[in-house]
Coordinates of C-alpha atoms in Angstrom, one line a residue:
M2 CA 5.2 7.4 21.5
K3 CA 3.9 5.2 24.0
K4 CA 2.8 1.7 22.4
N5 CA -0.2 0.3 23.7
K6 CA -2.7 -2.1 22.5
I7 CA -2.2 -3.4 18.9
T8 CA -5.1 -5.2 17.1
A9 CA -4.8 -6.9 13.9
V10 CA -8.1 -7.6 12.0
L11 CA -7.2 -9.9 9.2
G12 CA -9.7 -11.6 6.5
P13 CA -10.9 -11.4 3.1
T14 CA -13.3 -8.7 1.7
N15 CA -16.7 -8.5 3.0
T16 CA -16.0 -9.3 6.4
G17 CA -16.8 -6.0 8.3
K18 CA -12.8 -5.2 9.1
T19 CA -13.7 -1.7 8.4
F20 CA -17.0 -1.2 10.1
L21 CA -15.2 -2.8 13.4
A22 CA -12.5 -0.3 13.2
I23 CA -14.9 2.6 12.6
E24 CA -17.0 1.5 15.7
T25 CA -13.9 1.0 17.8
M26 CA -12.4 4.3 17.0
L27 CA -15.7 6.0 17.8
S28 CA -15.5 4.3 21.4
F29 CA -12.3 6.4 21.9
D30 CA -12.2 10.3 22.4
T31 CA -10.0 10.9 19.4
G32 CA -8.7 8.8 16.6
M33 CA -7.6 8.7 13.1
M34 CA -7.9 6.3 10.2
G35 CA -5.5 5.7 7.2
F36 CA -7.2 4.4 4.0
P37 CA -5.5 3.5 0.6
L38 CA -8.1 5.7 -1.5
R39 CA -9.5 9.1 -1.5
L40 CA -13.0 8.0 -2.1
L41 CA -12.8 5.3 0.5
A42 CA -11.6 8.1 3.0
R43 CA -14.7 10.1 1.8
E44 CA -17.1 7.3 1.9
V45 CA -16.5 6.7 5.6
Y46 CA -16.3 10.5 6.3
D47 CA -19.9 10.7 5.0
K48 CA -21.0 7.8 7.0
V49 CA -19.7 9.2 10.4
I50 CA -20.8 12.6 10.0
K51 CA -24.2 11.2 10.3
K52 CA -23.7 9.8 13.4
V53 CA -21.1 12.3 14.9
D54 CA -21.2 16.1 14.9
P55 CA -19.4 17.1 11.6
N56 CA -17.4 19.6 13.8
K57 CA -15.6 17.1 15.4
V58 CA -14.8 15.1 11.8
A59 CA -12.1 15.8 9.6
L60 CA -11.3 14.7 6.0
I61 CA -7.8 14.9 4.8
T62 CA -6.9 13.5 1.3
G63 CA -4.7 15.0 -1.3
E64 CA -7.9 16.6 -3.0
E65 CA -9.9 17.4 -0.1
K66 CA -9.4 19.0 3.2
I67 CA -12.3 19.4 5.8
I68 CA -10.7 20.2 9.2
P69 CA -12.8 21.6 11.9
A70 CA -11.1 23.6 14.6
N71 CA -12.3 21.0 17.2
A72 CA -11.7 17.9 15.3
K73 CA -11.3 14.7 17.0
Y74 CA -11.8 12.2 14.3
Y75 CA -9.4 12.2 11.1
F76 CA -10.2 10.3 8.0
C77 CA -7.4 10.4 5.9
T78 CA -5.6 8.7 2.7
V79 CA -2.5 7.1 4.2
E80 CA -0.1 9.6 2.7
S81 CA -2.2 12.6 4.2
M82 CA -2.2 11.2 7.7
P83 CA -1.0 14.1 10.2
V84 CA 1.7 11.8 11.8
D85 CA 2.5 14.4 14.5
K86 CA -1.0 14.2 16.0
I87 CA -1.3 12.4 19.4
L88 CA -4.6 10.7 19.4
E89 CA -6.3 7.7 21.3
F90 CA -6.9 5.6 18.4
V91 CA -5.1 5.2 15.1
G92 CA -6.1 2.5 12.3
I93 CA -4.7 1.7 8.8
D94 CA -6.8 -0.2 6.2
E95 CA -5.6 -2.6 3.6
I96 CA -2.3 -2.9 5.3
Q97 CA -1.1 -5.4 2.8
M98 CA -0.5 -2.2 0.7
C99 CA 2.8 -2.6 2.2
S100 CA 4.0 -4.6 -0.6
D101 CA 2.8 -2.3 -3.3
H102 CA 5.7 -1.5 -5.2
E103 CA 4.6 2.4 -5.9
R104 CA 3.1 3.4 -2.4
G105 CA 4.3 0.3 0.0
H106 CA 6.9 2.6 1.7
I107 CA 4.1 4.9 3.0
F108 CA 2.0 2.0 4.5
T109 CA 5.2 0.5 6.1
D110 CA 6.3 3.7 7.8
R111 CA 2.6 3.8 9.3
L112 CA 2.8 0.2 10.2
L113 CA 6.3 0.9 11.9
N114 CA 6.0 4.1 13.5
L115 CA 2.3 5.4 14.1
R116 CA 0.4 4.5 16.8
G117 CA -2.3 5.3 18.9
E118 CA -2.1 6.3 22.7
K119 CA -4.8 3.7 23.6
Q120 CA -5.3 1.5 20.5
T121 CA -3.5 0.8 17.0
M122 CA -5.3 -1.3 14.6
F123 CA -4.1 -2.9 11.4
M124 CA -7.0 -4.2 9.1
G125 CA -6.0 -6.6 5.9
S126 CA -5.5 -9.6 4.4
Q127 CA -4.1 -12.7 6.3
T128 CA -1.2 -12.7 3.9
M129 CA 0.4 -10.1 6.1
K130 CA 0.2 -12.2 9.3
S131 CA 4.1 -13.1 9.4
I132 CA 5.0 -9.6 8.5
L133 CA 3.1 -8.4 11.6
N134 CA 4.7 -10.9 13.8
N135 CA 7.9 -9.6 12.8
L136 CA 7.3 -6.5 14.4
N137 CA 8.1 -8.2 17.8
E138 CA 5.1 -6.3 19.4
K139 CA 2.4 -8.1 21.4
I140 CA -0.5 -8.0 18.8
E141 CA -3.9 -9.3 19.3
F142 CA -4.9 -11.1 16.0
I143 CA -8.8 -11.1 15.2
Y144 CA -9.5 -13.3 12.1
K145 CA -13.0 -12.6 10.2
E146 CA -14.7 -14.7 8.0
R147 CA -16.6 -13.6 4.7
F148 CA -20.4 -13.0 5.5
S149 CA -21.1 -14.3 2.2
K150 CA -20.0 -16.9 -0.6
L151 CA -18.0 -15.8 -3.7
T152 CA -18.1 -18.2 -6.7
Y153 CA -16.8 -18.0 -10.3
S154 CA -19.5 -17.6 -12.9
G155 CA -17.5 -18.0 -16.2
H156 CA -17.1 -15.8 -19.3
K157 CA -20.1 -13.7 -20.4
K158 CA -20.5 -11.4 -23.2
I159 CA -20.9 -7.8 -22.1
S160 CA -24.7 -7.8 -23.8
R161 CA -25.5 -10.7 -21.3
I162 CA -24.1 -9.7 -18.2
E163 CA -26.7 -9.2 -15.5
R164 CA -28.0 -6.2 -13.4
N165 CA -25.8 -5.0 -10.5
S166 CA -22.6 -5.6 -12.1
A167 CA -19.3 -4.0 -12.2
I168 CA -16.9 -4.5 -15.3
I169 CA -13.2 -3.9 -14.5
A170 CA -10.8 -2.3 -16.8
F171 CA -7.4 -1.1 -16.5
S172 CA -7.1 1.9 -18.6
T173 CA -9.2 5.1 -19.4
E174 CA -9.8 4.3 -22.9
E175 CA -11.0 0.6 -21.9
V176 CA -13.4 2.1 -19.1
Y177 CA -14.8 4.6 -21.6
A178 CA -15.4 2.0 -24.4
I179 CA -17.1 -0.3 -22.3
A180 CA -19.3 2.3 -20.8
E181 CA -20.1 3.6 -24.2
L182 CA -21.3 -0.1 -25.2
L183 CA -23.2 -0.6 -22.1
R184 CA -25.0 2.7 -22.7
R185 CA -26.2 1.7 -26.3
Q186 CA -27.1 -2.0 -25.3
K187 CA -28.3 -1.5 -21.6
G188 CA -29.3 2.4 -21.3
G189 CA -26.7 3.3 -18.8
C190 CA -23.8 2.9 -16.5
A191 CA -21.7 4.7 -13.8
I192 CA -18.1 5.5 -14.0
V193 CA -15.6 5.1 -11.1
M194 CA -11.8 5.9 -11.6
G195 CA -9.3 7.3 -9.5
S196 CA -8.5 10.1 -11.8
L197 CA -12.0 11.6 -11.9
S198 CA -12.5 14.8 -9.6
P199 CA -14.0 14.2 -6.0
K200 CA -17.3 15.6 -7.3
T201 CA -17.6 13.8 -10.4
R202 CA -16.6 10.7 -8.8
N203 CA -18.9 11.0 -5.9
S204 CA -21.9 11.7 -8.2
Q205 CA -20.9 8.5 -10.2
V206 CA -20.8 6.4 -7.2
S207 CA -24.4 8.0 -6.0
L208 CA -25.6 7.6 -9.6
Y209 CA -25.1 3.6 -9.3
Q210 CA -26.0 3.2 -5.6
S211 CA -29.5 4.9 -5.9
G212 CA -30.5 2.4 -8.6
D213 CA -30.5 5.0 -11.4
V214 CA -28.3 2.9 -13.6
D215 CA -27.7 -1.1 -13.0
Y216 CA -24.2 -1.1 -14.3
L217 CA -20.7 0.1 -13.2
V218 CA -17.5 0.4 -15.1
A219 CA -14.3 0.9 -12.9
T220 CA -10.8 0.4 -12.5
D221 CA -9.0 -2.1 -10.0
A222 CA -9.5 0.8 -7.6
I223 CA -12.8 -0.8 -6.3
G224 CA -10.7 -3.4 -5.0
M225 CA -9.6 -1.4 -2.1
G226 CA -12.6 -1.4 0.0
I227 CA -15.0 0.7 -1.6
N228 CA -18.4 -0.6 -0.6
M229 CA -21.2 -0.8 -3.1
D230 CA -24.0 -2.9 -3.8
L231 CA -22.6 -5.3 -6.3
K232 CA -23.8 -8.9 -6.9
N233 CA -21.4 -9.4 -9.9
V234 CA -17.8 -8.5 -10.9
Y235 CA -16.6 -9.2 -14.4
F236 CA -13.1 -8.7 -15.5
S237 CA -12.5 -7.3 -19.0
N238 CA -8.9 -7.9 -19.0
L239 CA -6.4 -9.5 -16.5
K240 CA -3.3 -7.4 -17.3
K241 CA -2.6 -3.7 -16.1
F242 CA 0.1 -1.3 -16.5
D243 CA 1.7 -0.7 -13.1
G244 CA 3.8 2.5 -14.1
K245 CA 6.6 0.4 -15.1
K246 CA 5.3 -2.6 -17.3
L247 CA 2.3 -4.4 -18.6
R248 CA 2.0 -7.2 -16.0
R249 CA -0.7 -9.8 -15.0
L250 CA -2.6 -9.1 -11.7
N251 CA -1.5 -11.6 -8.9
L252 CA -3.9 -13.7 -7.5
S253 CA -4.3 -11.6 -4.3
E254 CA -5.2 -8.5 -6.4
L255 CA -7.8 -10.4 -8.6
G256 CA -9.2 -11.8 -5.3
Q257 CA -9.6 -8.4 -3.7
I258 CA -11.3 -7.0 -6.6
A259 CA -13.4 -9.9 -7.2
G260 CA -14.4 -10.0 -3.5
R261 CA -16.4 -6.8 -3.9
A262 CA -19.0 -9.0 -5.4
G263 CA -21.6 -9.4 -2.7
R264 CA -22.9 -7.3 0.1
Y265 CA -23.1 -8.6 3.8
M266 CA -25.2 -11.7 3.7
S267 CA -25.7 -11.9 0.0
D268 CA -23.7 -14.2 -2.2
G269 CA -21.7 -12.9 -5.1
T270 CA -20.0 -14.0 -8.4
F271 CA -17.0 -13.2 -10.4
G272 CA -16.5 -13.9 -14.1
I273 CA -14.6 -12.7 -17.3
T274 CA -15.8 -10.9 -20.3
G275 CA -14.6 -9.7 -23.6
E276 CA -11.1 -10.8 -24.7
V277 CA -10.3 -12.6 -21.6
K278 CA -10.9 -16.3 -22.6
E279 CA -10.4 -18.2 -19.1
I280 CA -8.8 -18.2 -15.7
N281 CA -6.9 -21.1 -14.6
P282 CA -9.0 -23.7 -12.5
D283 CA -6.6 -23.9 -9.4
D284 CA -6.6 -19.9 -9.4
I285 CA -10.2 -20.1 -9.3
E286 CA -10.5 -22.2 -6.3
L287 CA -7.8 -20.1 -4.4
I288 CA -9.8 -16.9 -5.3
E289 CA -13.1 -18.6 -4.2
N290 CA -11.6 -19.7 -0.9
H291 CA -9.7 -16.8 -0.4
K292 CA -6.3 -18.4 -0.3
F293 CA -3.2 -16.3 -1.3
E294 CA 0.3 -16.5 -0.9
E295 CA 1.9 -14.8 2.2
I296 CA 3.7 -11.6 2.0
K297 CA 7.4 -12.3 2.8
T298 CA 8.7 -8.8 2.3
I299 CA 7.3 -5.3 2.4
F300 CA 8.6 -2.0 0.9
W301 CA 10.5 0.6 2.8
R302 CA 12.1 4.1 2.5
N303 CA 14.1 5.8 5.5
S304 CA 11.7 8.5 7.0
D305 CA 14.3 9.9 9.5
L306 CA 15.8 12.2 7.1
D307 CA 18.6 14.6 7.6
F308 CA 17.9 18.3 6.4
R309 CA 21.3 19.7 7.3
N310 CA 22.4 19.9 3.9
K311 CA 21.6 18.4 0.3
N312 CA 24.5 15.6 0.8
S313 CA 23.1 14.7 4.1
L314 CA 19.5 14.3 2.8
I315 CA 20.6 12.2 -0.3
A316 CA 22.5 10.2 2.1
S317 CA 19.6 9.6 4.5
L318 CA 17.3 8.9 1.8
D319 CA 19.7 6.3 0.6
E320 CA 19.8 4.4 3.7
K321 CA 19.0 0.5 3.5
P322 CA 17.0 -1.4 5.7
K323 CA 18.5 -3.5 8.8
K324 CA 15.8 -6.1 8.5
S325 CA 15.8 -8.8 6.1
W326 CA 11.7 -8.5 5.7
L327 CA 12.0 -4.8 4.7
R328 CA 13.0 -4.1 0.8
R329 CA 14.5 -0.6 -0.1
I330 CA 12.1 1.0 -2.4
Y331 CA 13.7 2.8 -5.5
E332 CA 12.4 5.4 -8.1
C333 CA 9.7 7.2 -6.2
E334 CA 8.6 10.3 -8.0
D335 CA 9.4 12.5 -5.2
E336 CA 12.8 11.2 -4.7
K337 CA 13.6 11.4 -8.6
V338 CA 12.2 15.1 -8.8
L339 CA 14.6 16.0 -5.8
K340 CA 17.6 14.4 -7.2
Y341 CA 17.0 15.9 -10.5
F342 CA 16.9 19.5 -9.2
L343 CA 19.8 19.0 -6.9
K344 CA 21.7 17.7 -9.8
E345 CA 20.7 20.8 -12.0
N346 CA 21.6 23.0 -9.2
N347 CA 25.2 21.5 -9.1
N348 CA 25.4 21.9 -12.9
N349 CA 24.6 25.6 -12.9

């Protein structure tokens, strides 16, 4: 595909990056945007169909498919993007997800291989600048400043947490335990987790946004660009199980989640609650000022697969990257399942 204008819109949360991308896409006749979360793709889709004829707008995620025959604009999770379509605009949101050890290779594939005919836009953290420069393509960089101030508010008991607050937990059990405590002490709350069905998740977001409840209990999913009217974010834990081990969140992850506090020109705060006793003062300063370590390598897996036979397919999957800033990702679920079945067939 011919590569035309590439724009990288970089900055912290609450800077209007996604809004700019949507407005830019709608200035073209056709376009597609890839998001890190189903909920975010749905949120943007719902906003766009209020501006554009719904018969021109498609939503494609692992859970929902709304694809009108004459669709011109596509809102998708990154994994669900129909990469064979030739469209004038292509945008990828939260591009720093290229460094995620589970899904990073999908984001990297889109970063390397997917382009709009007229414009491509990458949105995300400034930590990705050196990686983008490694593409050796002409890129226009746009740097966005946060609209509002983010400050640390310290530790608070759950019973003393203010209205319009989100409490972040990292397991289903913890989410429901905190939600039950809030219901007893505060009268109600909404729950947002990636594991909820689309209908339930959307209704919970609406429950909070409508003002029917004043509190939200959520997993770190809200860090990936979900726009809600939050004044405060509190961490009930600083560790999460990432599929392999229990680990402490890195600063950029903390900053991404904390940055959901404050909408547009309204300032926000982040703090801690429950068993979390403190955050290092140096870390607090870095989060408040959105200063995070530069990403030096991103995850990659060969997407040019050889399907002639099972051996050629495995060999092409096992190919290693030729660039030092690309890291071969291992133990992807689809790859593990494939190799398991091929092994079983060989044994039978």
